[in-house]
Tab-separated table of C-alpha atoms and ligand atoms in Angstrom:
chain	number	residue	atom	x	y	z
A	747	MET	CA	-229.477	83.704	-22.164
A	748	GLU	CA	-227.342	82.747	-25.133
A	749	ALA	CA	-225.580	85.219	-27.424
A	750	LYS	CA	-226.073	84.686	-31.157
A	751	LEU	CA	-223.320	85.152	-33.725
A	752	LEU	CA	-223.899	88.288	-35.783
A	753	LEU	CA	-220.644	88.500	-37.741
A	754	ASP	CA	-217.878	85.899	-37.992
A	755	ALA	CA	-215.319	88.710	-38.037
A	756	LYS	CA	-212.279	86.705	-36.870
A	757	ALA	CA	-211.011	89.864	-35.156
A	758	ARG	CA	-207.776	89.509	-33.236
A	759	LEU	CA	-208.897	91.800	-30.448
A	760	GLY	CA	-212.466	92.981	-31.023
A	761	GLU	CA	-213.264	95.811	-28.614
A	762	GLY	CA	-214.497	99.330	-27.932
A	763	PRO	CA	-218.030	99.234	-29.404
A	764	SER	CA	-220.297	102.267	-29.584
A	765	TRP	CA	-223.725	102.775	-31.159
A	766	HIS	CA	-223.927	105.479	-33.836
A	767	ALA	CA	-227.655	106.264	-33.509
A	768	GLU	CA	-227.734	108.816	-36.310
A	769	GLN	CA	-226.428	106.298	-38.861
A	770	GLY	CA	-227.919	103.192	-37.232
A	771	ILE	CA	-224.542	101.462	-37.179
A	772	LEU	CA	-222.274	99.855	-34.635
A	773	LEU	CA	-218.742	101.238	-34.450
A	774	TRP	CA	-216.221	98.762	-33.039
A	775	VAL	CA	-212.490	98.170	-33.231
A	776	ASP	CA	-209.971	95.382	-33.702
A	777	ILE	CA	-207.164	96.748	-31.539
A	778	ASP	CA	-204.408	94.482	-32.806
A	779	GLY	CA	-205.777	94.445	-36.356
A	780	HIS	CA	-205.559	98.285	-36.410
A	781	GLN	CA	-209.145	98.446	-37.709
A	782	VAL	CA	-212.165	100.587	-36.979
A	783	HIS	CA	-215.273	98.697	-38.100
A	784	LEU	CA	-218.656	100.097	-39.137
A	785	PHE	CA	-221.292	97.376	-38.894
A	786	ASN	CA	-224.815	97.871	-40.218
A	787	PRO	CA	-227.139	95.398	-38.441
A	788	LYS	CA	-229.921	95.900	-41.016
A	789	THR	CA	-227.790	94.864	-43.995
A	790	ARG	CA	-225.206	92.871	-42.005
A	791	GLU	CA	-222.588	94.763	-43.956
A	792	ASP	CA	-219.293	95.412	-42.162
A	793	ARG	CA	-216.874	97.992	-43.501
A	794	SER	CA	-213.469	98.486	-41.915
A	795	ILE	CA	-210.965	101.306	-41.928
A	796	ASP	CA	-207.259	100.565	-41.427
A	797	VAL	CA	-206.087	103.307	-39.059
A	798	GLY	CA	-202.439	102.187	-39.117
A	799	GLN	CA	-202.000	101.749	-35.369
A	800	GLN	CA	-203.619	99.999	-32.416
A	801	VAL	CA	-206.994	101.570	-31.653
A	802	GLY	CA	-208.813	100.987	-28.352
A	803	ALA	CA	-212.092	102.860	-28.697
A	804	VAL	CA	-214.063	104.927	-31.192
A	805	VAL	CA	-217.059	107.203	-30.586
A	806	PRO	CA	-219.221	109.429	-32.799
A	807	CYS	CA	-218.269	113.130	-32.871
A	808	ALA	CA	-220.774	116.030	-32.949
A	809	SER	CA	-218.772	118.005	-35.531
A	810	GLY	CA	-218.720	114.992	-37.860
A	811	GLY	CA	-216.994	111.650	-38.126
A	812	ALA	CA	-215.629	110.049	-34.989
A	813	VAL	CA	-212.894	110.401	-32.423
A	814	MET	CA	-210.706	107.514	-31.355
A	815	ALA	CA	-208.271	106.633	-28.592
A	816	ALA	CA	-205.322	104.872	-30.183
A	817	LYS	CA	-201.676	103.868	-29.754
A	818	HIS	CA	-200.482	107.436	-30.349
A	819	GLY	CA	-203.156	109.346	-28.448
A	820	PHE	CA	-206.487	110.941	-29.329
A	821	PHE	CA	-207.408	111.290	-33.015
A	822	LYS	CA	-210.201	112.554	-35.231
A	823	LEU	CA	-211.347	109.971	-37.761
A	824	ASP	CA	-213.216	110.711	-40.993
A	825	LEU	CA	-215.594	107.758	-41.359
A	826	VAL	CA	-215.934	108.312	-45.116
A	827	THR	CA	-212.323	108.818	-46.239
A	828	GLY	CA	-210.641	106.998	-43.347
A	829	GLU	CA	-208.360	109.979	-42.791
A	830	THR	CA	-207.040	110.451	-39.246
A	831	GLU	CA	-205.771	113.600	-37.551
A	832	GLN	CA	-203.942	113.575	-34.230
A	833	ILE	CA	-205.450	115.735	-31.502
A	834	PHE	CA	-203.063	115.097	-28.614
A	835	ASP	CA	-200.883	112.325	-27.231
A	836	PRO	CA	-200.723	112.635	-23.441
A	837	GLU	CA	-198.243	109.731	-23.224
A	838	GLU	CA	-195.674	110.628	-25.846
A	839	HIS	CA	-193.087	110.032	-23.101
A	840	LEU	CA	-194.364	106.444	-22.584
A	841	PRO	CA	-193.959	104.934	-26.060
A	842	ALA	CA	-194.758	101.370	-24.952
A	843	ASN	CA	-198.185	102.339	-23.590
A	844	ARG	CA	-201.317	102.413	-25.716
A	845	PHE	CA	-204.877	103.574	-25.304
A	846	ASN	CA	-207.422	100.921	-24.447
A	847	ASP	CA	-211.150	101.324	-23.682
A	848	GLY	CA	-212.969	104.685	-23.787
A	849	LYS	CA	-216.425	106.238	-23.783
A	850	CYS	CA	-218.158	109.627	-23.724
A	851	ASP	CA	-219.946	110.920	-20.641
A	852	PRO	CA	-223.515	112.253	-20.919
A	853	ALA	CA	-222.147	115.816	-21.337
A	854	GLY	CA	-220.029	114.750	-24.319
A	855	ARG	CA	-216.527	114.512	-22.797
A	856	PHE	CA	-214.439	111.605	-24.100
A	857	TRP	CA	-212.877	109.475	-21.359
A	858	ALA	CA	-210.248	106.875	-22.250
A	859	GLY	CA	-207.490	105.025	-20.442
A	860	THR	CA	-204.106	103.544	-21.221
A	861	MET	CA	-202.130	100.425	-20.396
A	862	LEU	CA	-198.837	98.644	-20.793
A	863	ASN	CA	-199.572	95.224	-19.331
A	864	ARG	CA	-200.882	93.619	-16.167
A	865	ASN	CA	-197.516	93.627	-14.443
A	866	HIS	CA	-196.974	97.370	-14.637
A	867	SER	CA	-199.221	100.046	-13.121
A	868	VAL	CA	-198.120	102.687	-15.619
A	869	GLY	CA	-201.487	103.288	-17.255
A	870	ALA	CA	-203.770	106.251	-16.613
A	871	LEU	CA	-207.297	107.471	-17.209
A	872	TYR	CA	-207.723	110.661	-19.266
A	873	CYS	CA	-210.619	112.951	-20.061
A	874	MET	CA	-210.792	114.983	-23.261
A	875	ASP	CA	-213.170	117.895	-22.749
A	876	LYS	CA	-215.460	119.500	-25.300
A	877	ASP	CA	-212.748	122.111	-26.064
A	878	TRP	CA	-210.395	119.222	-27.007
A	879	SER	CA	-208.157	119.780	-23.952
A	880	VAL	CA	-206.958	116.582	-22.262
A	881	ILE	CA	-206.352	116.035	-18.550
A	882	LYS	CA	-205.123	113.023	-16.579
A	883	VAL	CA	-207.688	111.991	-13.955
A	884	LEU	CA	-206.332	108.727	-12.484
A	885	ASP	CA	-202.890	107.142	-12.602
A	886	GLN	CA	-201.194	103.919	-11.465
A	887	ILE	CA	-203.649	101.951	-13.607
A	888	GLN	CA	-202.761	98.456	-14.865
A	889	ILE	CA	-205.278	97.799	-17.654
A	890	SER	CA	-207.753	100.665	-18.047
A	891	ASN	CA	-211.000	99.153	-19.222
A	892	GLY	CA	-214.801	99.486	-18.990
A	893	LEU	CA	-216.411	102.716	-17.919
A	894	ASP	CA	-219.930	104.110	-17.999
A	895	TRP	CA	-222.370	106.385	-16.173
A	896	SER	CA	-225.556	105.705	-14.207
A	897	PRO	CA	-228.859	106.707	-15.872
A	898	ASP	CA	-229.132	109.709	-13.481
A	899	HIS	CA	-225.561	110.751	-14.481
A	900	GLN	CA	-224.531	111.006	-10.821
A	901	THR	CA	-222.205	107.990	-10.730
A	902	MET	CA	-219.274	106.943	-12.903
A	903	TYR	CA	-218.259	103.272	-12.949
A	904	TYR	CA	-214.735	102.194	-13.862
A	905	ILE	CA	-212.754	98.966	-14.238
A	906	ASP	CA	-208.992	98.414	-13.946
A	907	SER	CA	-209.192	94.761	-15.015
A	908	PRO	CA	-206.520	92.976	-12.926
A	909	THR	CA	-208.037	94.396	-9.719
A	910	ARG	CA	-211.207	92.334	-10.526
A	911	GLN	CA	-213.196	95.271	-9.144
A	912	VAL	CA	-215.726	97.758	-10.415
A	913	LEU	CA	-215.148	101.166	-8.844
A	914	ALA	CA	-217.805	103.837	-8.493
A	915	PHE	CA	-217.268	107.607	-8.158
A	916	ASP	CA	-219.695	110.429	-7.490
A	917	TYR	CA	-219.902	112.305	-10.772
A	918	ASP	CA	-220.293	116.042	-11.260
A	919	LEU	CA	-221.692	116.259	-14.777
A	920	SER	CA	-221.199	120.028	-15.022
A	921	SER	CA	-217.437	119.877	-14.312
A	922	GLY	CA	-216.566	116.241	-15.096
A	923	GLN	CA	-215.003	115.870	-11.637
A	924	ILE	CA	-215.015	112.544	-9.830
A	925	SER	CA	-214.936	111.981	-6.054
A	926	GLY	CA	-215.914	109.464	-3.382
A	927	LYS	CA	-214.126	106.415	-4.819
A	928	ARG	CA	-215.521	103.073	-3.630
A	929	THR	CA	-215.666	99.440	-4.791
A	930	VAL	CA	-219.161	98.289	-5.783
A	931	ILE	CA	-218.436	94.881	-7.313
A	932	HIS	CA	-215.678	92.392	-6.667
A	933	MET	CA	-215.730	89.673	-9.275
A	934	PRO	CA	-215.540	86.336	-7.470
A	935	ASP	CA	-213.356	83.351	-8.343
A	936	GLY	CA	-214.861	81.254	-11.106
A	937	HIS	CA	-215.515	84.332	-13.206
A	938	GLY	CA	-213.312	85.838	-15.880
A	939	GLU	CA	-211.660	89.199	-15.487
A	940	PRO	CA	-213.954	92.249	-15.799
A	941	ASP	CA	-213.355	93.994	-19.136
A	942	GLY	CA	-215.737	96.277	-21.083
A	943	MET	CA	-218.966	97.449	-19.455
A	944	THR	CA	-222.247	99.183	-20.246
A	945	VAL	CA	-225.117	100.408	-18.076
A	946	ASP	CA	-228.781	99.619	-18.817
A	947	ALA	CA	-231.822	101.868	-18.339
A	948	GLU	CA	-232.433	100.324	-14.897
A	949	GLY	CA	-228.916	101.223	-13.758
A	950	MET	CA	-227.575	97.652	-13.827
A	951	LEU	CA	-224.075	96.933	-15.186
A	952	TRP	CA	-223.424	94.554	-18.085
A	953	ILE	CA	-219.814	93.408	-17.726
A	954	ALA	CA	-217.885	91.421	-20.349
A	955	GLU	CA	-215.703	88.706	-18.814
A	956	TRP	CA	-212.259	88.161	-20.361
A	957	ASN	CA	-211.628	84.399	-20.169
A	958	GLY	CA	-215.123	84.019	-18.712
A	959	TYR	CA	-217.291	83.003	-21.735
A	960	LYS	CA	-219.975	85.490	-20.770
A	961	VAL	CA	-221.432	88.902	-20.114
A	962	GLY	CA	-222.950	89.246	-16.651
A	963	ARG	CA	-225.625	91.660	-15.474
A	964	TRP	CA	-224.680	93.016	-12.030
A	965	ASN	CA	-226.424	95.200	-9.470
A	966	PRO	CA	-223.987	97.929	-8.357
A	967	ALA	CA	-226.059	98.606	-5.226
A	968	SER	CA	-225.721	95.060	-3.866
A	969	GLY	CA	-222.714	93.716	-5.810
A	970	GLU	CA	-224.861	90.761	-6.890
A	971	LEU	CA	-224.857	88.932	-10.210
A	972	LEU	CA	-228.413	89.073	-11.634
A	973	ASP	CA	-228.226	87.407	-15.026
A	974	VAL	CA	-225.809	85.861	-17.508
A	975	VAL	CA	-225.428	85.901	-21.302
A	976	ASN	CA	-223.340	82.920	-22.387
A	977	VAL	CA	-220.944	83.474	-25.292
A	978	PRO	CA	-219.185	80.542	-27.022
A	979	VAL	CA	-215.826	82.343	-26.822
A	980	ALA	CA	-213.561	82.695	-23.767
A	981	LYS	CA	-212.275	86.212	-24.366
A	982	VAL	CA	-215.417	88.332	-24.194
A	983	SER	CA	-214.150	91.893	-24.310
A	984	SER	CA	-216.952	94.460	-24.315
A	985	CYS	CA	-220.617	95.201	-24.973
A	986	ILE	CA	-222.903	98.098	-25.858
A	987	PHE	CA	-226.648	98.579	-26.335
A	988	GLY	CA	-227.823	99.508	-29.811
A	989	GLY	CA	-230.659	99.161	-32.297
A	990	ASP	CA	-233.583	101.557	-32.900
A	991	ARG	CA	-234.987	100.839	-29.435
A	992	LEU	CA	-231.634	100.333	-27.653
A	993	ASP	CA	-232.800	96.840	-26.754
A	994	GLU	CA	-230.026	94.886	-28.495
A	995	LEU	CA	-226.796	94.105	-26.689
A	996	TYR	CA	-223.820	93.895	-29.075
A	997	ILE	CA	-220.855	91.898	-27.776
A	998	THR	CA	-217.236	91.920	-29.012
A	999	THR	CA	-214.737	89.046	-28.576
A	1000	ALA	CA	-211.086	88.263	-29.227
A	1001	SER	CA	-209.000	85.474	-30.724
A	1002	VAL	CA	-205.556	86.545	-29.464
A	1003	ASP	CA	-203.397	84.186	-27.426
A	1004	LEU	CA	-205.471	81.086	-28.097
A	1005	SER	CA	-203.801	77.678	-28.167
A	1006	ALA	CA	-204.319	75.362	-31.130
A	1007	GLU	CA	-206.803	73.459	-28.955
A	1008	ASP	CA	-208.654	76.672	-28.043
A	1009	ARG	CA	-208.962	77.540	-31.715
A	1010	VAL	CA	-210.708	74.248	-32.385
A	1011	SER	CA	-213.109	74.598	-29.457
A	1012	GLN	CA	-213.757	78.311	-30.121
A	1013	PRO	CA	-214.126	78.613	-33.905
A	1014	LEU	CA	-216.101	81.852	-33.507
A	1015	ALA	CA	-213.427	83.651	-31.461
A	1016	GLY	CA	-213.131	87.237	-32.660
A	1017	GLY	CA	-216.781	87.317	-33.764
A	1018	LEU	CA	-219.436	89.894	-33.056
A	1019	PHE	CA	-222.424	88.596	-31.070
A	1020	ILE	CA	-225.877	89.865	-30.155
A	1021	VAL	CA	-228.589	89.183	-27.586
A	1022	LYS	CA	-231.949	90.820	-26.845
A	1023	PRO	CA	-231.874	90.751	-23.058
A	1024	GLY	CA	-235.348	92.201	-22.448
A	1025	VAL	CA	-234.122	95.505	-21.052
A	1026	GLN	CA	-233.142	98.724	-22.775
A	1027	GLY	CA	-229.726	100.299	-22.508
A	1028	THR	CA	-228.518	103.805	-21.949
A	1029	ARG	CA	-227.458	105.485	-25.167
A	1030	THR	CA	-223.961	105.953	-26.538
A	1031	TYR	CA	-223.030	109.583	-25.928
A	1032	THR	CA	-221.428	111.564	-28.731
A	1033	PHE	CA	-218.214	113.537	-28.272
A	1034	ALA	CA	-219.361	117.163	-28.099
A	1035	GLY	CA	-216.243	118.709	-29.705
B	1124	CA	CA1	-211.095	95.975	-23.007
């Protein structure tokens, strides 16, 4: 399969997409551009909000607007006025860290992780519960990235990119507790580094490959690669299912750290791409707070 360009956004670090079903729009971020984007696939209109800091992920919020995981912690974001309001910064004592990828679980908790860089395991994975309280769940993380839940809500999948692994945990949806850590996929040589991830309705994992020019569909039961969506950009960062029937896979990419040569061979770096892979996704869960 080949991904089609949807928006030549020229984002520096396109990331963190989520589908806002109520409004029929894709929320996505440009981490290094400090932007939250609202893309309407029907009109192809893209509006962006400058949030004044790096922002790793944004999700719809049940009490209105959105919540985001950003450089300075968790924030509420008004999608109309662009106003932000800090909820909590669990890493105020680690000013060089920033939030990266995040997503809500099927019960409406917002999970998001932090990072410094690949040489330092000083990142962590946090969970913000429906009462807006934040707890640290995992530490010693290098680059906290993709996460999602199985269609039966009994498994949580998680990626710390430099490990090249996808971890799985037994998931207790009523408490949000994880247990039984194991590795379900080890990305072989010849692939990029696993980055953002989403689960489809059949329980298969769609994993964006940083420096891999693709999104792969993987079976977490066997660890096998099942299918590939080629993207004409090396730094493929994340993906999410959207559209009225959740049958469209939206893919974000980045243009950071490209050489002059790379820029010529990847003119669409930083663009937003789409493919209809012939399978439906699981939905984007809304933060319940
Ligand atoms: Ca990422």
